[in-house]
Amino acid sequence: MGNLGWYQLITTWSKKVGGPKTLLLLIAAGGYAIVRSVEAGGKKVYRLVKDKRKSDKPKSNLESFVFTENGIGENGLSFSKGDKFFIVAIHDDAILIEKENDDNNPYFVSAKWLQTLSNYEIEKKEV
């Protein structure tokens, strides 16, 4: 490269693209494209997060249940008699619950286990 360094590199690129004005336009257009792409991606992520927050059911709409015993579950869920919890999702025997005023939410528990320790009852499906 010689002792001219970056100057020699820039002049070589300028000659390849047709002059320094063309090189500056290409650099500006490339920078603009990169900035706009990042902006569009950021907006898309923002919308996804915003839509996800809107789709989450507020706890006020969820039915609340109460633990009827004291204890600690296998997954670290500690509960006392009278503690409220909300059922967020149910899939077969697995239930996702959120205990009121608990920073470690959510917890996955078994429906049968939950029925023995609270006022939650498993719904019977008739065929």
Tab-separated table of N, CA and C in Angstrom:
chain	number	residue	atom	x	y	z
A	1	MET	N	0.824	-1.182	0.000
A	1	MET	CA	0.000	0.000	0.000
A	1	MET	C	0.872	1.252	0.000
A	2	GLY	N	2.070	1.146	0.441
A	2	GLY	CA	2.958	2.302	0.422
A	2	GLY	C	2.745	3.191	1.628
A	3	ASN	N	3.351	4.377	1.565
A	3	ASN	CA	3.272	5.273	2.708
A	3	ASN	C	2.077	6.219	2.639
A	4	LEU	N	1.234	6.088	1.637
A	4	LEU	CA	0.081	6.981	1.515
A	4	LEU	C	-1.134	6.481	2.300
A	5	GLY	N	-1.157	5.194	2.622
A	5	GLY	CA	-2.196	4.635	3.486
A	5	GLY	C	-3.611	4.800	2.971
A	6	TRP	N	-4.463	5.393	3.822
A	6	TRP	CA	-5.894	5.530	3.513
A	6	TRP	C	-6.135	6.405	2.284
A	7	TYR	N	-5.286	7.403	2.068
A	7	TYR	CA	-5.455	8.282	0.905
A	7	TYR	C	-5.378	7.471	-0.385
A	8	GLN	N	-4.403	6.577	-0.445
A	8	GLN	CA	-4.241	5.749	-1.640
A	8	GLN	C	-5.443	4.821	-1.816
A	9	LEU	N	-5.936	4.267	-0.732
A	9	LEU	CA	-7.089	3.368	-0.793
A	9	LEU	C	-8.333	4.108	-1.285
A	10	ILE	N	-8.572	5.300	-0.745
A	10	ILE	CA	-9.752	6.078	-1.139
A	10	ILE	C	-9.654	6.513	-2.599
A	11	THR	N	-8.477	6.927	-3.035
A	11	THR	CA	-8.335	7.332	-4.444
A	11	THR	C	-8.516	6.144	-5.375
A	12	THR	N	-8.072	4.969	-4.964
A	12	THR	CA	-8.273	3.767	-5.781
A	12	THR	C	-9.760	3.453	-5.897
A	13	TRP	N	-10.490	3.517	-4.787
A	13	TRP	CA	-11.939	3.265	-4.824
A	13	TRP	C	-12.650	4.318	-5.670
A	14	SER	N	-12.223	5.568	-5.538
A	14	SER	CA	-12.841	6.646	-6.325
A	14	SER	C	-12.692	6.385	-7.812
A	15	LYS	N	-11.517	5.949	-8.234
A	15	LYS	CA	-11.295	5.655	-9.657
A	15	LYS	C	-12.182	4.505	-10.119
A	16	LYS	N	-12.379	3.486	-9.262
A	16	LYS	CA	-13.179	2.318	-9.646
A	16	LYS	C	-14.651	2.663	-9.841
A	17	VAL	N	-15.173	3.634	-9.079
A	17	VAL	CA	-16.605	3.963	-9.167
A	17	VAL	C	-16.878	5.200	-10.010
A	18	GLY	N	-15.837	5.845	-10.546
A	18	GLY	CA	-16.063	6.977	-11.439
A	18	GLY	C	-15.829	8.334	-10.823
A	19	GLY	N	-15.115	8.432	-9.750
A	19	GLY	CA	-14.780	9.726	-9.179
A	19	GLY	C	-15.188	9.860	-7.728
A	20	PRO	N	-14.666	10.914	-7.065
A	20	PRO	CA	-14.940	11.088	-5.636
A	20	PRO	C	-16.400	11.430	-5.332
A	21	LYS	N	-17.064	12.167	-6.236
A	21	LYS	CA	-18.477	12.495	-5.999
A	21	LYS	C	-19.325	11.226	-5.996
A	22	THR	N	-19.063	10.344	-6.947
A	22	THR	CA	-19.802	9.080	-7.019
A	22	THR	C	-19.534	8.240	-5.772
A	23	LEU	N	-18.285	8.205	-5.330
A	23	LEU	CA	-17.940	7.447	-4.127
A	23	LEU	C	-18.686	7.988	-2.912
A	24	LEU	N	-18.710	9.318	-2.756
A	24	LEU	CA	-19.429	9.917	-1.633
A	24	LEU	C	-20.927	9.623	-1.705
A	25	LEU	N	-21.506	9.674	-2.904
A	25	LEU	CA	-22.930	9.349	-3.061
A	25	LEU	C	-23.208	7.890	-2.697
A	26	LEU	N	-22.318	6.987	-3.124
A	26	LEU	CA	-22.497	5.566	-2.791
A	26	LEU	C	-22.386	5.331	-1.278
A	27	ILE	N	-21.433	5.985	-0.641
A	27	ILE	CA	-21.274	5.839	0.813
A	27	ILE	C	-22.497	6.394	1.540
A	28	ALA	N	-22.986	7.565	1.091
A	28	ALA	CA	-24.168	8.166	1.719
A	28	ALA	C	-25.397	7.286	1.520
A	29	ALA	N	-25.573	6.764	0.298
A	29	ALA	CA	-26.728	5.898	0.021
A	29	ALA	C	-26.644	4.608	0.839
A	30	GLY	N	-25.450	4.046	0.958
A	30	GLY	CA	-25.274	2.836	1.766
A	30	GLY	C	-25.579	3.085	3.230
A	31	GLY	N	-25.092	4.201	3.750
A	31	GLY	CA	-25.377	4.554	5.142
A	31	GLY	C	-26.857	4.770	5.385
A	32	TYR	N	-27.513	5.458	4.444
A	32	TYR	CA	-28.951	5.700	4.553
A	32	TYR	C	-29.712	4.369	4.561
A	33	ALA	N	-29.317	3.450	3.660
A	33	ALA	CA	-29.991	2.145	3.588
A	33	ALA	C	-29.821	1.369	4.896
A	34	ILE	N	-28.637	1.428	5.463
A	34	ILE	CA	-28.394	0.717	6.725
A	34	ILE	C	-29.233	1.315	7.851
A	35	VAL	N	-29.246	2.640	7.944
A	35	VAL	CA	-30.020	3.305	9.001
A	35	VAL	C	-31.504	3.000	8.858
A	36	ARG	N	-32.031	3.050	7.644
A	36	ARG	CA	-33.455	2.773	7.421
A	36	ARG	C	-33.791	1.310	7.735
A	37	SER	N	-32.890	0.389	7.400
A	37	SER	CA	-33.123	-1.025	7.702
A	37	SER	C	-33.180	-1.258	9.207
A	38	VAL	N	-32.257	-0.654	9.928
A	38	VAL	CA	-32.249	-0.794	11.389
A	38	VAL	C	-33.504	-0.169	11.982
A	39	GLU	N	-33.916	0.971	11.442
A	39	GLU	CA	-35.127	1.637	11.928
A	39	GLU	C	-36.361	0.767	11.688
A	40	ALA	N	-36.462	0.192	10.482
A	40	ALA	CA	-37.616	-0.659	10.160
A	40	ALA	C	-37.641	-1.894	11.051
A	41	GLY	N	-36.476	-2.503	11.278
A	41	GLY	CA	-36.404	-3.660	12.168
A	41	GLY	C	-36.785	-3.302	13.590
A	42	GLY	N	-36.327	-2.145	14.046
A	42	GLY	CA	-36.669	-1.688	15.393
A	42	GLY	C	-38.152	-1.448	15.554
A	43	LYS	N	-38.775	-0.859	14.532
A	43	LYS	CA	-40.221	-0.618	14.589
A	43	LYS	C	-40.987	-1.932	14.623
A	44	LYS	N	-40.503	-2.914	13.861
A	44	LYS	CA	-41.185	-4.209	13.833
A	44	LYS	C	-41.098	-4.886	15.209
A	45	VAL	N	-39.928	-4.853	15.808
A	45	VAL	CA	-39.763	-5.433	17.145
A	45	VAL	C	-40.640	-4.691	18.147
A	46	TYR	N	-40.680	-3.366	18.056
A	46	TYR	CA	-41.510	-2.564	18.953
A	46	TYR	C	-42.980	-2.955	18.819
A	47	ARG	N	-43.458	-3.108	17.577
A	47	ARG	CA	-44.862	-3.498	17.366
A	47	ARG	C	-45.144	-4.885	17.926
A	48	LEU	N	-44.202	-5.827	17.731
A	48	LEU	CA	-44.397	-7.176	18.257
A	48	LEU	C	-44.512	-7.159	19.781
A	49	VAL	N	-43.646	-6.413	20.432
A	49	VAL	CA	-43.690	-6.330	21.895
A	49	VAL	C	-44.974	-5.648	22.348
A	50	LYS	N	-45.351	-4.591	21.656
A	50	LYS	CA	-46.569	-3.861	22.011
A	50	LYS	C	-47.804	-4.746	21.833
A	51	ASP	N	-47.873	-5.490	20.715
A	51	ASP	CA	-49.004	-6.390	20.481
A	51	ASP	C	-49.041	-7.510	21.511
A	52	LYS	N	-47.872	-8.015	21.904
A	52	LYS	CA	-47.806	-9.080	22.901
A	52	LYS	C	-48.345	-8.585	24.239
A	53	ARG	N	-47.985	-7.360	24.610
A	53	ARG	CA	-48.482	-6.811	25.875
A	53	ARG	C	-49.982	-6.611	25.842
A	54	LYS	N	-50.518	-6.200	24.689
A	54	LYS	CA	-51.964	-6.005	24.578
A	54	LYS	C	-52.703	-7.332	24.643
A	55	SER	N	-52.089	-8.404	24.080
A	55	SER	CA	-52.776	-9.690	24.031
A	55	SER	C	-52.782	-10.396	25.382
A	56	ASP	N	-51.844	-10.028	26.267
A	56	ASP	CA	-51.840	-10.637	27.596
A	56	ASP	C	-53.119	-10.258	28.332
A	57	LYS	N	-53.751	-11.279	28.909
A	57	LYS	CA	-54.984	-11.023	29.647
A	57	LYS	C	-54.662	-10.294	30.944
A	58	PRO	N	-55.355	-9.230	31.233
A	58	PRO	CA	-55.142	-8.598	32.539
A	58	PRO	C	-55.641	-9.519	33.647
A	59	LYS	N	-54.978	-9.491	34.783
A	59	LYS	CA	-55.337	-10.396	35.872
A	59	LYS	C	-56.744	-10.155	36.386
A	60	SER	N	-57.255	-8.959	36.182
A	60	SER	CA	-58.605	-8.675	36.663
A	60	SER	C	-59.646	-9.494	35.904
A	61	ASN	N	-59.319	-9.942	34.689
A	61	ASN	CA	-60.251	-10.752	33.902
A	61	ASN	C	-60.112	-12.241	34.192
A	62	LEU	N	-59.065	-12.639	34.895
A	62	LEU	CA	-58.842	-14.048	35.183
A	62	LEU	C	-59.526	-14.430	36.488
A	63	GLU	N	-60.018	-15.660	36.520
A	63	GLU	CA	-60.658	-16.150	37.745
A	63	GLU	C	-59.585	-16.421	38.792
A	64	SER	N	-59.832	-16.008	40.011
A	64	SER	CA	-58.847	-16.224	41.069
A	64	SER	C	-59.260	-17.410	41.929
A	65	PHE	N	-58.254	-18.090	42.446
A	65	PHE	CA	-58.449	-19.231	43.331
A	65	PHE	C	-57.613	-19.000	44.582
A	66	VAL	N	-57.866	-19.805	45.616
A	66	VAL	CA	-57.191	-19.619	46.902
A	66	VAL	C	-56.606	-20.948	47.355
A	67	PHE	N	-55.369	-20.899	47.862
A	67	PHE	CA	-54.764	-22.093	48.449
A	67	PHE	C	-55.443	-22.375	49.782
A	68	THR	N	-55.710	-23.658	50.041
A	68	THR	CA	-56.380	-24.046	51.279
A	68	THR	C	-55.418	-24.676	52.286
A	69	GLU	N	-54.131	-24.803	51.909
A	69	GLU	CA	-53.127	-25.390	52.796
A	69	GLU	C	-51.826	-24.600	52.699
A	70	ASN	N	-50.910	-24.875	53.618
A	70	ASN	CA	-49.573	-24.276	53.593
A	70	ASN	C	-48.590	-25.290	53.039
A	71	GLY	N	-47.540	-24.817	52.370
A	71	GLY	CA	-46.525	-25.746	51.893
A	71	GLY	C	-45.620	-25.143	50.839
A	72	ILE	N	-44.739	-26.020	50.329
A	72	ILE	CA	-43.821	-25.643	49.255
A	72	ILE	C	-43.880	-26.736	48.201
A	73	GLY	N	-44.084	-26.335	46.940
A	73	GLY	CA	-44.144	-27.295	45.846
A	73	GLY	C	-42.758	-27.684	45.363
A	74	GLU	N	-42.687	-28.703	44.494
A	74	GLU	CA	-41.412	-29.183	43.976
A	74	GLU	C	-40.706	-28.131	43.124
A	75	ASN	N	-41.480	-27.249	42.508
A	75	ASN	CA	-40.901	-26.246	41.615
A	75	ASN	C	-40.535	-24.949	42.340
A	76	GLY	N	-40.557	-24.957	43.664
A	76	GLY	CA	-40.179	-23.771	44.431
A	76	GLY	C	-41.336	-22.862	44.782
A	77	LEU	N	-42.542	-23.254	44.432
A	77	LEU	CA	-43.726	-22.452	44.743
A	77	LEU	C	-44.053	-22.608	46.223
A	78	SER	N	-43.889	-21.535	46.968
A	78	SER	CA	-44.279	-21.577	48.380
A	78	SER	C	-45.635	-20.898	48.505
A	79	PHE	N	-46.512	-21.525	49.260
A	79	PHE	CA	-47.873	-21.014	49.378
A	79	PHE	C	-48.355	-21.158	50.811
A	80	SER	N	-49.242	-20.269	51.168
A	80	SER	CA	-49.850	-20.284	52.494
A	80	SER	C	-51.359	-20.310	52.331
A	81	LYS	N	-52.037	-20.758	53.359
A	81	LYS	CA	-53.488	-20.801	53.320
A	81	LYS	C	-54.013	-19.385	53.106
A	82	GLY	N	-54.867	-19.220	52.099
A	82	GLY	CA	-55.447	-17.921	51.795
A	82	GLY	C	-54.745	-17.163	50.676
A	83	ASP	N	-53.568	-17.643	50.221
A	83	ASP	CA	-52.877	-16.981	49.107
A	83	ASP	C	-53.689	-17.134	47.826
A	84	LYS	N	-53.832	-16.039	47.081
A	84	LYS	CA	-54.579	-16.072	45.818
A	84	LYS	C	-53.643	-16.394	44.661
A	85	PHE	N	-54.199	-17.085	43.651
A	85	PHE	CA	-53.464	-17.317	42.410
A	85	PHE	C	-54.438	-17.275	41.243
A	86	PHE	N	-53.882	-17.038	40.060
A	86	PHE	CA	-54.667	-16.944	38.835
A	86	PHE	C	-54.175	-18.000	37.860
A	87	ILE	N	-55.104	-18.610	37.135
A	87	ILE	CA	-54.732	-19.573	36.106
A	87	ILE	C	-54.579	-18.818	34.798
A	88	VAL	N	-53.368	-18.878	34.245
A	88	VAL	CA	-53.054	-18.164	33.013
A	88	VAL	C	-53.312	-19.041	31.797
A	89	ALA	N	-52.912	-20.325	31.875
A	89	ALA	CA	-53.091	-21.235	30.742
A	89	ALA	C	-53.220	-22.660	31.250
A	90	ILE	N	-53.950	-23.472	30.480
A	90	ILE	CA	-54.136	-24.883	30.813
A	90	ILE	C	-53.865	-25.706	29.564
A	91	HIS	N	-53.067	-26.767	29.728
A	91	HIS	CA	-52.838	-27.710	28.639
A	91	HIS	C	-52.784	-29.101	29.250
A	92	ASP	N	-53.811	-29.901	28.968
A	92	ASP	CA	-53.951	-31.231	29.556
A	92	ASP	C	-53.859	-31.127	31.082
A	93	ASP	N	-52.859	-31.779	31.691
A	93	ASP	CA	-52.729	-31.755	33.147
A	93	ASP	C	-51.836	-30.606	33.623
A	94	ALA	N	-51.148	-29.945	32.696
A	94	ALA	CA	-50.242	-28.851	33.068
A	94	ALA	C	-50.998	-27.528	33.135
A	95	ILE	N	-50.783	-26.795	34.215
A	95	ILE	CA	-51.437	-25.498	34.401
A	95	ILE	C	-50.367	-24.457	34.710
A	96	LEU	N	-50.462	-23.329	34.029
A	96	LEU	CA	-49.569	-22.207	34.292
A	96	LEU	C	-50.311	-21.242	35.202
A	97	ILE	N	-49.755	-21.016	36.406
A	97	ILE	CA	-50.418	-20.122	37.360
A	97	ILE	C	-49.496	-18.954	37.705
A	98	GLU	N	-50.115	-17.873	38.150
A	98	GLU	CA	-49.382	-16.736	38.701
A	98	GLU	C	-49.937	-16.470	40.087
A	99	LYS	N	-49.057	-16.519	41.066
A	99	LYS	CA	-49.453	-16.253	42.443
A	99	LYS	C	-49.430	-14.752	42.668
A	100	GLU	N	-50.426	-14.258	43.365
A	100	GLU	CA	-50.528	-12.825	43.622
A	100	GLU	C	-49.355	-12.359	44.489
A	101	ASN	N	-48.780	-11.212	44.135
A	101	ASN	CA	-47.670	-10.592	44.871
A	101	ASN	C	-46.449	-11.503	44.990
A	102	ASP	N	-46.124	-12.216	43.910
A	102	ASP	CA	-44.960	-13.098	43.894
A	102	ASP	C	-44.050	-12.675	42.744
A	103	ASP	N	-42.789	-12.385	43.049
A	103	ASP	CA	-41.843	-11.939	42.024
A	103	ASP	C	-41.312	-13.081	41.172
A	104	ASN	N	-41.518	-14.326	41.586
A	104	ASN	CA	-40.987	-15.472	40.853
A	104	ASN	C	-41.992	-16.088	39.888
A	105	ASN	N	-43.089	-15.399	39.595
A	105	ASN	CA	-44.094	-15.915	38.663
A	105	ASN	C	-43.499	-16.108	37.286
A	106	PRO	N	-44.086	-16.979	36.482
A	106	PRO	CA	-45.185	-17.913	36.698
A	106	PRO	C	-44.670	-19.283	37.136
A	107	TYR	N	-45.592	-20.181	37.459
A	107	TYR	CA	-45.259	-21.538	37.875
A	107	TYR	C	-46.078	-22.530	37.057
A	108	PHE	N	-45.448	-23.649	36.667
A	108	PHE	CA	-46.179	-24.757	36.057
A	108	PHE	C	-46.474	-25.766	37.148
A	109	VAL	N	-47.738	-26.174	37.248
A	109	VAL	CA	-48.139	-27.160	38.251
A	109	VAL	C	-49.083	-28.168	37.608
A	110	SER	N	-49.274	-29.270	38.282
A	110	SER	CA	-50.202	-30.300	37.836
A	110	SER	C	-51.615	-29.949	38.291
A	111	ALA	N	-52.587	-30.222	37.452
A	111	ALA	CA	-53.980	-29.928	37.798
A	111	ALA	C	-54.417	-30.741	39.015
A	112	LYS	N	-54.006	-31.995	39.071
A	112	LYS	CA	-54.384	-32.848	40.205
A	112	LYS	C	-53.750	-32.338	41.499
A	113	TRP	N	-52.491	-31.924	41.428
A	113	TRP	CA	-51.799	-31.382	42.596
A	113	TRP	C	-52.488	-30.111	43.064
A	114	LEU	N	-52.834	-29.248	42.113
A	114	LEU	CA	-53.472	-27.975	42.445
A	114	LEU	C	-54.850	-28.196	43.066
A	115	GLN	N	-55.561	-29.197	42.596
A	115	GLN	CA	-56.896	-29.482	43.122
A	115	GLN	C	-56.831	-29.937	44.581
A	116	THR	N	-55.761	-30.640	44.955
A	116	THR	CA	-55.658	-31.123	46.337
A	116	THR	C	-55.283	-30.018	47.324
A	117	LEU	N	-54.701	-28.905	46.825
A	117	LEU	CA	-54.202	-27.858	47.722
A	117	LEU	C	-54.970	-26.550	47.650
A	118	SER	N	-56.022	-26.491	46.824
A	118	SER	CA	-56.733	-25.217	46.658
A	118	SER	C	-58.207	-25.478	46.364
A	119	ASN	N	-58.927	-24.390	46.098
A	119	ASN	CA	-60.338	-24.536	45.747
A	119	ASN	C	-60.534	-24.698	44.236
A	120	TYR	N	-59.461	-24.958	43.500
A	120	TYR	CA	-59.556	-25.216	42.060
A	120	TYR	C	-60.108	-26.616	41.835
A	121	GLU	N	-61.035	-26.750	40.884
A	121	GLU	CA	-61.591	-28.055	40.545
A	121	GLU	C	-61.374	-28.334	39.072
A	122	ILE	N	-60.967	-29.563	38.773
A	122	ILE	CA	-60.752	-29.971	37.384
A	122	ILE	C	-62.106	-30.097	36.714
A	123	GLU	N	-62.224	-29.461	35.551
A	123	GLU	CA	-63.488	-29.529	34.808
A	123	GLU	C	-63.589	-30.877	34.110
A	124	LYS	N	-64.733	-31.515	34.254
A	124	LYS	CA	-64.976	-32.807	33.600
A	124	LYS	C	-65.521	-32.550	32.203
A	125	LYS	N	-64.869	-33.123	31.188
A	125	LYS	CA	-65.347	-32.972	29.813
A	125	LYS	C	-66.157	-34.202	29.440
A	126	GLU	N	-67.388	-33.963	29.033
A	126	GLU	CA	-68.240	-35.073	28.628
A	126	GLU	C	-68.102	-35.289	27.134
A	127	VAL	N	-68.023	-36.562	26.744
A	127	VAL	CA	-67.859	-36.899	25.325
A	127	VAL	C	-69.187	-37.189	24.697
